[in-house]
PDB file of N, CA, C and O in Angstrom:
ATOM      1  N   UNK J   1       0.834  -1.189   0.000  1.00 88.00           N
ATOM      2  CA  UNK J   1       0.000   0.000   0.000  1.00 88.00           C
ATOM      3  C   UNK J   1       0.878   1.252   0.000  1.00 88.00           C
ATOM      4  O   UNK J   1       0.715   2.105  -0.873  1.00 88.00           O
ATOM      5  N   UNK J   2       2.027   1.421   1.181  1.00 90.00           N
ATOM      6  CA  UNK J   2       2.859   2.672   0.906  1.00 90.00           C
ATOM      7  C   UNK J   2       3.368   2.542  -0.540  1.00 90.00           C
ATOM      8  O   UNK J   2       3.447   3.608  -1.151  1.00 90.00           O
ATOM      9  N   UNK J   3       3.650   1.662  -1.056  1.00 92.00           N
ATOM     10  CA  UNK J   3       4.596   1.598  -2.678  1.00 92.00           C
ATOM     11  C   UNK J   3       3.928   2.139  -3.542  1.00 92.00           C
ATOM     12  O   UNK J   3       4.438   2.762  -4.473  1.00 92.00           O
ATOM     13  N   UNK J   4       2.481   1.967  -3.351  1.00 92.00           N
ATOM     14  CA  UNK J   4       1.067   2.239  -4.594  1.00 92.00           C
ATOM     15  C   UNK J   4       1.201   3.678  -3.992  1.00 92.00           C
ATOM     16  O   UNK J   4       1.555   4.683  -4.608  1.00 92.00           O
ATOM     17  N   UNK J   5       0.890   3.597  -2.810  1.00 92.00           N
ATOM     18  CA  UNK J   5       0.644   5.805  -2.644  1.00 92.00           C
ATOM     19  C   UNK J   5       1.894   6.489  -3.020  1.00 92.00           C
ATOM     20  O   UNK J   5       1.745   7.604  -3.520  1.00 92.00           O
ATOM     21  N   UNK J   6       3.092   6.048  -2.883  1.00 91.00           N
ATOM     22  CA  UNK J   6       4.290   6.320  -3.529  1.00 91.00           C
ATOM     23  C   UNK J   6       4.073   6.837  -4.710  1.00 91.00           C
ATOM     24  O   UNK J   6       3.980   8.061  -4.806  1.00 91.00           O
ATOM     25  N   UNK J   7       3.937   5.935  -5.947  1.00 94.00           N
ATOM     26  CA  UNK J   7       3.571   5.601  -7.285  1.00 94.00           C
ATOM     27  C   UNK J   7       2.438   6.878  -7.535  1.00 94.00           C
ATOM     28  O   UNK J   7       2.656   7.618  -8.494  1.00 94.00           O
ATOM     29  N   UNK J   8       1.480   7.083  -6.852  1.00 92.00           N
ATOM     30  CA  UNK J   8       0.315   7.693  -7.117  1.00 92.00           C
ATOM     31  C   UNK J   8       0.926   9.363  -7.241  1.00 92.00           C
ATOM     32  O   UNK J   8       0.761  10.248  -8.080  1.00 92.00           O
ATOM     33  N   UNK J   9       1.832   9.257  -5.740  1.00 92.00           N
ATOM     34  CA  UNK J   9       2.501  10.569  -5.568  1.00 92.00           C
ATOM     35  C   UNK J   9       2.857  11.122  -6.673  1.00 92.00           C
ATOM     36  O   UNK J   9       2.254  12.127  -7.050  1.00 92.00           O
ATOM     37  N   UNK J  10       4.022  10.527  -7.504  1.00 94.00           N
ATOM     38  CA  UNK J  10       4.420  10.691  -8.112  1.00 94.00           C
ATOM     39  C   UNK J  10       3.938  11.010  -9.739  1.00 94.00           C
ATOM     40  O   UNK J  10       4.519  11.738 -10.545  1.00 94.00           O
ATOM     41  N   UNK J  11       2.791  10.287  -9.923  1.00 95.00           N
ATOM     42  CA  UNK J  11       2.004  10.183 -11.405  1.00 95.00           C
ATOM     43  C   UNK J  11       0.893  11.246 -11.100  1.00 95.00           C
ATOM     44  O   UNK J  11       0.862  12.352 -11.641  1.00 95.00           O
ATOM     45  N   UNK J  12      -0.043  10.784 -10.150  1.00 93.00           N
ATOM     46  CA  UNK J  12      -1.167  11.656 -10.595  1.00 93.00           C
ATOM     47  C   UNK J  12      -0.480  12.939 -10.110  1.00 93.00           C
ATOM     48  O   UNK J  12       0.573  13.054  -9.484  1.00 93.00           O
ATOM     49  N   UNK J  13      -1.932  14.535 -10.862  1.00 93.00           N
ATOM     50  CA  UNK J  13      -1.573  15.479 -11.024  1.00 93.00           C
ATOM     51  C   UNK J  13      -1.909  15.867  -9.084  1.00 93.00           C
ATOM     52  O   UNK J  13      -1.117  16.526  -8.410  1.00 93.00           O
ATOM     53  N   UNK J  14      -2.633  15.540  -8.780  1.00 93.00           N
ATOM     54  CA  UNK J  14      -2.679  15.610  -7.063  1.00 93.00           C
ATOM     55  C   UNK J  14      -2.082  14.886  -6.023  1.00 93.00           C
ATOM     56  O   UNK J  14      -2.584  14.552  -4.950  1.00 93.00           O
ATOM     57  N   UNK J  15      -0.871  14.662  -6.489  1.00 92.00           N
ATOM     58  CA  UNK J  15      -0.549  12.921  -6.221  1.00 92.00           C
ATOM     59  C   UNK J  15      -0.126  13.636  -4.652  1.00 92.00           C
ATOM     60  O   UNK J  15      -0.324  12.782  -3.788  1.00 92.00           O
ATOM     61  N   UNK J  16       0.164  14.365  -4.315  1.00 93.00           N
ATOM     62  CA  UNK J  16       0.791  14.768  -2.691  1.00 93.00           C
ATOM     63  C   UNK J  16      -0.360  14.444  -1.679  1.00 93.00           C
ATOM     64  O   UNK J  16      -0.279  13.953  -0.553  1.00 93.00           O
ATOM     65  N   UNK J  17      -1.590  14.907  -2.480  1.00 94.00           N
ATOM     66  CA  UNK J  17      -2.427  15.056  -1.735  1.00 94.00           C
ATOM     67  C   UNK J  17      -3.090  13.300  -1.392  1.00 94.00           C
ATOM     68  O   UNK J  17      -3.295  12.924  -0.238  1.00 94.00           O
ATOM     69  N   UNK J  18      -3.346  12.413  -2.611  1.00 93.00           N
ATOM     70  CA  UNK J  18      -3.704  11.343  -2.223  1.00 93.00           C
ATOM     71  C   UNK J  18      -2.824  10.475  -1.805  1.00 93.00           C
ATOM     72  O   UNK J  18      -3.312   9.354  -1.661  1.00 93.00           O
ATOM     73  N   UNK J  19      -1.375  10.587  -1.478  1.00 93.00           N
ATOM     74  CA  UNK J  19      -0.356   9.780  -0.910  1.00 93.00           C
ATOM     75  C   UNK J  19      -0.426  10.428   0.316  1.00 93.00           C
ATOM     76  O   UNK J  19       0.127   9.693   1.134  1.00 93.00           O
ATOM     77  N   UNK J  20      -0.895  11.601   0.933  1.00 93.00           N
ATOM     78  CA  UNK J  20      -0.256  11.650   2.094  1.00 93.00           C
ATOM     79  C   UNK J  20      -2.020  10.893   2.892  1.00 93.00           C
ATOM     80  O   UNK J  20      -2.085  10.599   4.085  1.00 93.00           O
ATOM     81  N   UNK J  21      -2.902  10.770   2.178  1.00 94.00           N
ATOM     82  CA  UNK J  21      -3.922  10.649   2.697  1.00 94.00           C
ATOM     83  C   UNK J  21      -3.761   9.069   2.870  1.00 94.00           C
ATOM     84  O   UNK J  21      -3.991   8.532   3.953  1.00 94.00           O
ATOM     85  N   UNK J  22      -3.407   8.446   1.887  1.00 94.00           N
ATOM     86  CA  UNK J  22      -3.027   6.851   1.751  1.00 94.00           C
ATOM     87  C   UNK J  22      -1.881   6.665   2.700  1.00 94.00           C
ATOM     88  O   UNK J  22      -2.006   5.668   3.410  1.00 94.00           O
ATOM     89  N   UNK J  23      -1.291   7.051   2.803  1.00 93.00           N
ATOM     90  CA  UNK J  23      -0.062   6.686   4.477  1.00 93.00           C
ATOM     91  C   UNK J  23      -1.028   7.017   5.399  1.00 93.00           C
ATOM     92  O   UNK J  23      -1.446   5.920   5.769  1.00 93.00           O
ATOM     93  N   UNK J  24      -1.644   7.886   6.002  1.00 94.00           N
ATOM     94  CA  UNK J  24      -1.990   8.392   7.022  1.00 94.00           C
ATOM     95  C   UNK J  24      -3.281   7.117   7.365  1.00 94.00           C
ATOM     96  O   UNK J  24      -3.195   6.847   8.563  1.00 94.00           O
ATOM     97  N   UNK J  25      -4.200   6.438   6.816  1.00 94.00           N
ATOM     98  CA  UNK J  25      -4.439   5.763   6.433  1.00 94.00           C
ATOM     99  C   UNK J  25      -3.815   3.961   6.414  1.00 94.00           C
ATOM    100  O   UNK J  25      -4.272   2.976   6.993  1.00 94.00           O
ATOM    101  N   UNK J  26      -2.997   4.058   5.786  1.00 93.00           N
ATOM    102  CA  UNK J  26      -1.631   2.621   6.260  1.00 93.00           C
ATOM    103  C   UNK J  26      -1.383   2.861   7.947  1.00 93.00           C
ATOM    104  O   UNK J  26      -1.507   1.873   8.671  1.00 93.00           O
ATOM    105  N   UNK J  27      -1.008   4.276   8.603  1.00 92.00           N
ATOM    106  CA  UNK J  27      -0.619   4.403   9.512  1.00 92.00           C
ATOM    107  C   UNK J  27      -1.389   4.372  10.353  1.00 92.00           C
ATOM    108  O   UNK J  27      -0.945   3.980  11.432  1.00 92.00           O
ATOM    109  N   UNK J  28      -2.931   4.765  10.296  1.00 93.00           N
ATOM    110  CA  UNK J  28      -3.597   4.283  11.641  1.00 93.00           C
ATOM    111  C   UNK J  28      -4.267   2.064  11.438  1.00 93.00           C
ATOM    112  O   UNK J  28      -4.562   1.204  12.268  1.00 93.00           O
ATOM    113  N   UNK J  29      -4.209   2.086  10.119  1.00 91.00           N
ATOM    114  CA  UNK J  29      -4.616   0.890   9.659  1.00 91.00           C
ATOM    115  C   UNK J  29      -3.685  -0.277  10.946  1.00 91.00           C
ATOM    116  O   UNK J  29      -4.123  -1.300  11.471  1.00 91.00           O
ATOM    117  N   UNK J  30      -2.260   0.415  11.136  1.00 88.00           N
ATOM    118  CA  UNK J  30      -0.967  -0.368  11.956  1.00 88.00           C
ATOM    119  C   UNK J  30      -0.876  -0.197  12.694  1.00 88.00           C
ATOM    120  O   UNK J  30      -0.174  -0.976  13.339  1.00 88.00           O
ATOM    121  N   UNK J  31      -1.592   1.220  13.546  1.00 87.00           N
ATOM    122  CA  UNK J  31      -1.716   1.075  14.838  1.00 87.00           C
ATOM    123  C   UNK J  31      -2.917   0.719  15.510  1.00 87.00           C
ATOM    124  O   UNK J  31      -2.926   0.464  16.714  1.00 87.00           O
ATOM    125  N   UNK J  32      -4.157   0.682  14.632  1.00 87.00           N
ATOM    126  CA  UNK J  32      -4.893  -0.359  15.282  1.00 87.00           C
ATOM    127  C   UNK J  32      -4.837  -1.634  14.966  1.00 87.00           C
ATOM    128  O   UNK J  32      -5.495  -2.273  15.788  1.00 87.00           O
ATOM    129  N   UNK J  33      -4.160  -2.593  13.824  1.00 84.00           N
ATOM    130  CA  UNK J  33      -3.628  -3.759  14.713  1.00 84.00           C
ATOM    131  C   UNK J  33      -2.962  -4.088  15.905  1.00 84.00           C
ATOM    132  O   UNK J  33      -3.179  -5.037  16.657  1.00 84.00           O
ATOM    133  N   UNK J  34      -1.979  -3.036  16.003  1.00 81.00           N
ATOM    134  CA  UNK J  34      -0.808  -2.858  17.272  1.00 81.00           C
ATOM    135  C   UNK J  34      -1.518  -2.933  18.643  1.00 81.00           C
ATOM    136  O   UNK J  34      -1.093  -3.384  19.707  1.00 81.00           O
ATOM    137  N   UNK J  35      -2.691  -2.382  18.346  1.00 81.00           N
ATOM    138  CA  UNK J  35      -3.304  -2.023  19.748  1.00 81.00           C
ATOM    139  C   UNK J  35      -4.165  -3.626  20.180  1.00 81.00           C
ATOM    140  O   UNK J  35      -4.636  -3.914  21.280  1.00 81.00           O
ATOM    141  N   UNK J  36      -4.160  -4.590  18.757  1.00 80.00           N
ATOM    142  CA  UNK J  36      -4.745  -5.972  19.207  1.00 80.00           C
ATOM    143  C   UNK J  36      -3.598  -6.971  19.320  1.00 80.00           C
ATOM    144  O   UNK J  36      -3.813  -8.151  19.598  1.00 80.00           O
ATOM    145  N   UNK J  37      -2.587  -6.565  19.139  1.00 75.00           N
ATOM    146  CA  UNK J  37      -0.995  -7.307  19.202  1.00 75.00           C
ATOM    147  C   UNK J  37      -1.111  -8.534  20.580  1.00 75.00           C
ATOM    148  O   UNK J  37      -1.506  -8.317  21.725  1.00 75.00           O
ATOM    149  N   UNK J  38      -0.685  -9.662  20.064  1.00 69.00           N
ATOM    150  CA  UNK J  38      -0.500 -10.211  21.566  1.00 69.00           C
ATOM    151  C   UNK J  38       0.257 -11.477  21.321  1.00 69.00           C
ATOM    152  O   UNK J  38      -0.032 -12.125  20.315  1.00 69.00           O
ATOM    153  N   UNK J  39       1.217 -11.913  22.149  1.00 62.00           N
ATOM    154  CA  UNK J  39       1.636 -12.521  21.791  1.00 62.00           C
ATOM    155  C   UNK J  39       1.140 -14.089  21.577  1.00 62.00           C
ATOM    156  O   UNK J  39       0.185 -14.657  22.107  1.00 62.00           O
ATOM    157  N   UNK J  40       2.121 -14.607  20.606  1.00 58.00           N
ATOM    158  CA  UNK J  40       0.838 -16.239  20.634  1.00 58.00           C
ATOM    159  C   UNK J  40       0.795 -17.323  21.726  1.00 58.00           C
ATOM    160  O   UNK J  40       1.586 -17.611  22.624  1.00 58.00           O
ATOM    161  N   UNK J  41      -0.701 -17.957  21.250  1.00 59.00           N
ATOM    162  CA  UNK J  41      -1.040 -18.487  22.397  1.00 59.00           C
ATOM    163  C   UNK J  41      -0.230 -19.681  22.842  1.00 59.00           C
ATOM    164  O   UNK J  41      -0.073 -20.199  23.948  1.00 59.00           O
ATOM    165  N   UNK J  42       0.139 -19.900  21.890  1.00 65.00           N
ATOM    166  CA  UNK J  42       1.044 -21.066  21.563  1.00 65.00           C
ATOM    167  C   UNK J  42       2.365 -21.259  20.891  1.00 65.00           C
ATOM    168  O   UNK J  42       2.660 -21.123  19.704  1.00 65.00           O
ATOM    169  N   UNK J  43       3.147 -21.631  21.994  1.00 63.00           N
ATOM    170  CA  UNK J  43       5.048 -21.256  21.800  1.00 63.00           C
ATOM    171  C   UNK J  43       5.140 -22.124  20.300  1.00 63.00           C
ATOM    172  O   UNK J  43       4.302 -22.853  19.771  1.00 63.00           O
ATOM    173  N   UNK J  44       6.202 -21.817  19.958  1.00 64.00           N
ATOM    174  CA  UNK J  44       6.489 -22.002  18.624  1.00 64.00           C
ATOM    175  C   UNK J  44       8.117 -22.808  18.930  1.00 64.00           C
ATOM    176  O   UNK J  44       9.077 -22.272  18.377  1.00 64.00           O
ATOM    177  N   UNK J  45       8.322 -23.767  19.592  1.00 65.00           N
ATOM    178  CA  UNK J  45       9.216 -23.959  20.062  1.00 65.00           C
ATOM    179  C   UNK J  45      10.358 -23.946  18.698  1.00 65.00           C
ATOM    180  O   UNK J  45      11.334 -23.208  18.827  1.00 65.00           O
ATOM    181  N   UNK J  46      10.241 -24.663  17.564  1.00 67.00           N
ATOM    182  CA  UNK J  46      11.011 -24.759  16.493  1.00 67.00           C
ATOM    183  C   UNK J  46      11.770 -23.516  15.920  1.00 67.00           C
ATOM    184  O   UNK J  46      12.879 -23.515  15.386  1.00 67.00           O
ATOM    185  N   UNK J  47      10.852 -22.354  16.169  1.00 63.00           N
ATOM    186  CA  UNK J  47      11.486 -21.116  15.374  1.00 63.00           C
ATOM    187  C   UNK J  47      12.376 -20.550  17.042  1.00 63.00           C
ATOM    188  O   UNK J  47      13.510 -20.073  17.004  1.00 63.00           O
ATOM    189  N   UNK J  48      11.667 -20.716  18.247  1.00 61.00           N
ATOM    190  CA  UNK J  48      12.633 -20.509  18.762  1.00 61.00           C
ATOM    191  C   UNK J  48      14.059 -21.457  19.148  1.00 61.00           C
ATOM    192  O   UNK J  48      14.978 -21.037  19.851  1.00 61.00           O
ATOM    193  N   UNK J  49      14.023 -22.324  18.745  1.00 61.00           N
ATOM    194  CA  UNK J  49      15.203 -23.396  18.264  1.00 61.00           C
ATOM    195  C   UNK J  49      16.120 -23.024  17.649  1.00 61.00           C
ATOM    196  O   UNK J  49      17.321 -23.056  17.919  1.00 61.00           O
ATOM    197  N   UNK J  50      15.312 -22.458  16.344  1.00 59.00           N
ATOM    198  CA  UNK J  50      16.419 -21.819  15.039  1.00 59.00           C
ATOM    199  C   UNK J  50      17.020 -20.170  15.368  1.00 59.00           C
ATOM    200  O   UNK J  50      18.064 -19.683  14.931  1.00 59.00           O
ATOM    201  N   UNK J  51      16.223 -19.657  16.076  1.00 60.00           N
ATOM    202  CA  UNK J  51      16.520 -18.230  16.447  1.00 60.00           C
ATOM    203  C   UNK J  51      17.955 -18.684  17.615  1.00 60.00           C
ATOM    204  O   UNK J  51      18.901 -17.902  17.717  1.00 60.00           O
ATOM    205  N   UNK J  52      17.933 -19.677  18.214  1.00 62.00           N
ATOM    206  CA  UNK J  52      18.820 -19.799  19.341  1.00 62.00           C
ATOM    207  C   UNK J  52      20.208 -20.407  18.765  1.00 62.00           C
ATOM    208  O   UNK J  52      21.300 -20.052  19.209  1.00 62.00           O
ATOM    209  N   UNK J  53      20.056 -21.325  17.769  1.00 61.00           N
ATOM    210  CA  UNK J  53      21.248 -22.193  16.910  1.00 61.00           C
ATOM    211  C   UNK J  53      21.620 -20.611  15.878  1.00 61.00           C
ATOM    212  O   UNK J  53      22.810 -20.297  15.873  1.00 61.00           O
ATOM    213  N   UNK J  54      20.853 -19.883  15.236  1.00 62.00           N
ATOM    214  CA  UNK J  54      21.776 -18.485  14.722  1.00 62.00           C
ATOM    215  C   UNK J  54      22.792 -17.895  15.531  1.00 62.00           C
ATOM    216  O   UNK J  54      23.993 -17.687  15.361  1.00 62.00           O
ATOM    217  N   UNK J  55      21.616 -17.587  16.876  1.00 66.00           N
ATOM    218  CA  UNK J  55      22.548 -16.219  17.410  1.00 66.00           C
ATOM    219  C   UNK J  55      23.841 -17.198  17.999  1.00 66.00           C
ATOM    220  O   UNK J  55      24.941 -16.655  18.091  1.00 66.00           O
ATOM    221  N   UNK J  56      23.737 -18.269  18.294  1.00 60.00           N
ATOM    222  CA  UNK J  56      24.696 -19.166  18.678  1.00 60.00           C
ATOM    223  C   UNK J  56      25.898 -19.258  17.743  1.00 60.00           C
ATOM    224  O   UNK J  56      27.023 -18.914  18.105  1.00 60.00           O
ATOM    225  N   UNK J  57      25.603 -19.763  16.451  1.00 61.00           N
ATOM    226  CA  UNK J  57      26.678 -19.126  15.096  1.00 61.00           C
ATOM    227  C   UNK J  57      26.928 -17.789  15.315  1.00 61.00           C
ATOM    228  O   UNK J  57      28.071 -17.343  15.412  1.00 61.00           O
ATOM    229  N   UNK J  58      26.208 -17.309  15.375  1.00 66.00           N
ATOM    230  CA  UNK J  58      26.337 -16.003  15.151  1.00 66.00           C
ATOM    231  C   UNK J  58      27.725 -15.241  16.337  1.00 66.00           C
ATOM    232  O   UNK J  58      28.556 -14.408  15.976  1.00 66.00           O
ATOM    233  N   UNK J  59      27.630 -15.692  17.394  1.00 67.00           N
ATOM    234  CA  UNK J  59      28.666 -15.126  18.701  1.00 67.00           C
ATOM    235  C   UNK J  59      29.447 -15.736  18.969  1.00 67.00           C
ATOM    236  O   UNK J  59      30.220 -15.439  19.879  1.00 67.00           O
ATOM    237  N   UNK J  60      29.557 -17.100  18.090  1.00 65.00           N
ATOM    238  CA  UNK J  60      30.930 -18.178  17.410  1.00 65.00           C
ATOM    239  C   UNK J  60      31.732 -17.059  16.676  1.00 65.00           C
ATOM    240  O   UNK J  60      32.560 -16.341  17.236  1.00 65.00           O
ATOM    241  N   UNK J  61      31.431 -17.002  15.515  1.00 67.00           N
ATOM    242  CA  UNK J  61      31.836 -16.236  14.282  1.00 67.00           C
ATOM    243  C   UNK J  61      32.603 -15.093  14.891  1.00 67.00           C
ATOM    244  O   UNK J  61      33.767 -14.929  14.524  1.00 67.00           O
ATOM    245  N   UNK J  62      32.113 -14.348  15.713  1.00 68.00           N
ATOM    246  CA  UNK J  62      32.354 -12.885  16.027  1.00 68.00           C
ATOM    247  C   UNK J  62      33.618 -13.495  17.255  1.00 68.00           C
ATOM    248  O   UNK J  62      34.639 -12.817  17.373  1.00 68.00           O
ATOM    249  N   UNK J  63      33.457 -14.792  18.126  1.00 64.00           N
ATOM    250  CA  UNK J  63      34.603 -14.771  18.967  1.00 64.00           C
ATOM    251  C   UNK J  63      36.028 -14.998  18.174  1.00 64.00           C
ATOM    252  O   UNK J  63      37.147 -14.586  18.481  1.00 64.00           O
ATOM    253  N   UNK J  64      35.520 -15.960  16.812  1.00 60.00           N
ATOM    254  CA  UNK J  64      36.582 -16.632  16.147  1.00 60.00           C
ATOM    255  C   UNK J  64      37.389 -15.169  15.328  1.00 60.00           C
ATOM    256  O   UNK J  64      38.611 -15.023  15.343  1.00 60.00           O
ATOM    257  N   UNK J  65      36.408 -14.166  14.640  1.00 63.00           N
ATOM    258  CA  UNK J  65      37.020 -12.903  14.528  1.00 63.00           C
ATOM    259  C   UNK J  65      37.760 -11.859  15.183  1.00 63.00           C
ATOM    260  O   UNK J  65      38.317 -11.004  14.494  1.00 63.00           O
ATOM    261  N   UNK J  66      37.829 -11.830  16.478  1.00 62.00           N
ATOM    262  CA  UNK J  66      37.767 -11.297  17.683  1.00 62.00           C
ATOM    263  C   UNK J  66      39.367 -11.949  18.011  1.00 62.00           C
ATOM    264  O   UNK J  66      40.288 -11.141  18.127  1.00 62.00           O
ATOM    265  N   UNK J  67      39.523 -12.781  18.090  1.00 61.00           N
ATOM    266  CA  UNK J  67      41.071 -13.971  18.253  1.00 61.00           C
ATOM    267  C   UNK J  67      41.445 -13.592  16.750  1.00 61.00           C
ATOM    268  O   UNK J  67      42.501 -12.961  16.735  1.00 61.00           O
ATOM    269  N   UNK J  68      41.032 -13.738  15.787  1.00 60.00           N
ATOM    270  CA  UNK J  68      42.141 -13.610  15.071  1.00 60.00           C
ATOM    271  C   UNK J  68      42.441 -11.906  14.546  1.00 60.00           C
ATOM    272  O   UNK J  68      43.174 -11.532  13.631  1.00 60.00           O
ATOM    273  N   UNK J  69      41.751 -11.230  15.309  1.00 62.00           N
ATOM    274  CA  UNK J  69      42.198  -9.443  14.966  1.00 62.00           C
ATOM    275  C   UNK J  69      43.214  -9.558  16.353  1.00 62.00           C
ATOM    276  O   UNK J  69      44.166  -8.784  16.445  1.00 62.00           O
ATOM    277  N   UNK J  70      43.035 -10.237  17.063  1.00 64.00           N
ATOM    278  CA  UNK J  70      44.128  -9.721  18.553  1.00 64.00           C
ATOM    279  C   UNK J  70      45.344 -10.530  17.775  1.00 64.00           C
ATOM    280  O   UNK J  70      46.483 -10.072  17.857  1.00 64.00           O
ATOM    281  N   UNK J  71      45.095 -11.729  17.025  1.00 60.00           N
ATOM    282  CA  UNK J  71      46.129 -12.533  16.675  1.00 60.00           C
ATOM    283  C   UNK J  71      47.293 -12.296  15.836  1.00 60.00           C
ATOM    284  O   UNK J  71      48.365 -12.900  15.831  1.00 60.00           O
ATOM    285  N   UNK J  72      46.736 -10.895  14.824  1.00 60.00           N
ATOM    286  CA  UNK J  72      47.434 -10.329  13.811  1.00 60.00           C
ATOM    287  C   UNK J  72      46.649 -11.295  12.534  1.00 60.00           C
ATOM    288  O   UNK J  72      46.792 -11.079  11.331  1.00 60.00           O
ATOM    289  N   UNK J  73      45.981 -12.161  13.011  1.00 53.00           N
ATOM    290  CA  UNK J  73      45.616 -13.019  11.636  1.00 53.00           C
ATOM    291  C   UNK J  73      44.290 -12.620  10.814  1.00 53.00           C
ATOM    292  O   UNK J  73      43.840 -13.397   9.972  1.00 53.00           O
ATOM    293  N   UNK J  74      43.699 -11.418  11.082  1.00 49.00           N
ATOM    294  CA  UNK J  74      42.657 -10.702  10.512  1.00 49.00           C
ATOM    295  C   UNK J  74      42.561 -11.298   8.710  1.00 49.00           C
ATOM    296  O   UNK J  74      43.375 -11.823   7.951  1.00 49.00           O
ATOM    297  N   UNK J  75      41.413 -10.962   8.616  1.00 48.00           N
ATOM    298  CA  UNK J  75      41.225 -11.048   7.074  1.00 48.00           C
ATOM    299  C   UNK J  75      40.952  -9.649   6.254  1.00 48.00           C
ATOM    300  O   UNK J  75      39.966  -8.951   6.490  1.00 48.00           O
ATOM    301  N   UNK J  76      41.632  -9.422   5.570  1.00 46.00           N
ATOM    302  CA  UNK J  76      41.581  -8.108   4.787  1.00 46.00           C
ATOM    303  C   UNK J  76      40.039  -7.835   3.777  1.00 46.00           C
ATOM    304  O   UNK J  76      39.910  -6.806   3.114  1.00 46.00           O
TER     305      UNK J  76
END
């Protein structure tokens, strides 16, 4: 929807006027979902599995970088 009011901005001859009306619009559209936000009822154990095995690579990688910048053995 912002990409289309974008687009509109830009083409039609009023386009400021119906893009800012089309965000404003997107923007309360997102804060009243926000305001029904909750978290689910039911854990998702798998994605938090995979979220935990990343950041786990993830603070590997950065120790193994970390030793080899103190080491002089950096990669250019």
């Amino acid at each position: 929807m912002e990409a289309v009011a974008r687009a509109l901005g830009v083409i039609e001859p009023n386009g400021v006027e119906i893009e800012a009306r089309l965000i404003r619009v997107l923007r309360d559209m997102v804060a009243s979902q926000a305001r029904y936000l909750k978290t689910p009822a039911k854990p998702r154990p798998k994605l938090l599995k995979k979220g935990k095995e990343k950041q786990q690579l993830k603070d590997e990688s950065e120790s193994v970088r970390e030793s080899d910048r103190i080491s002089g053995h950096e990669q250019l």
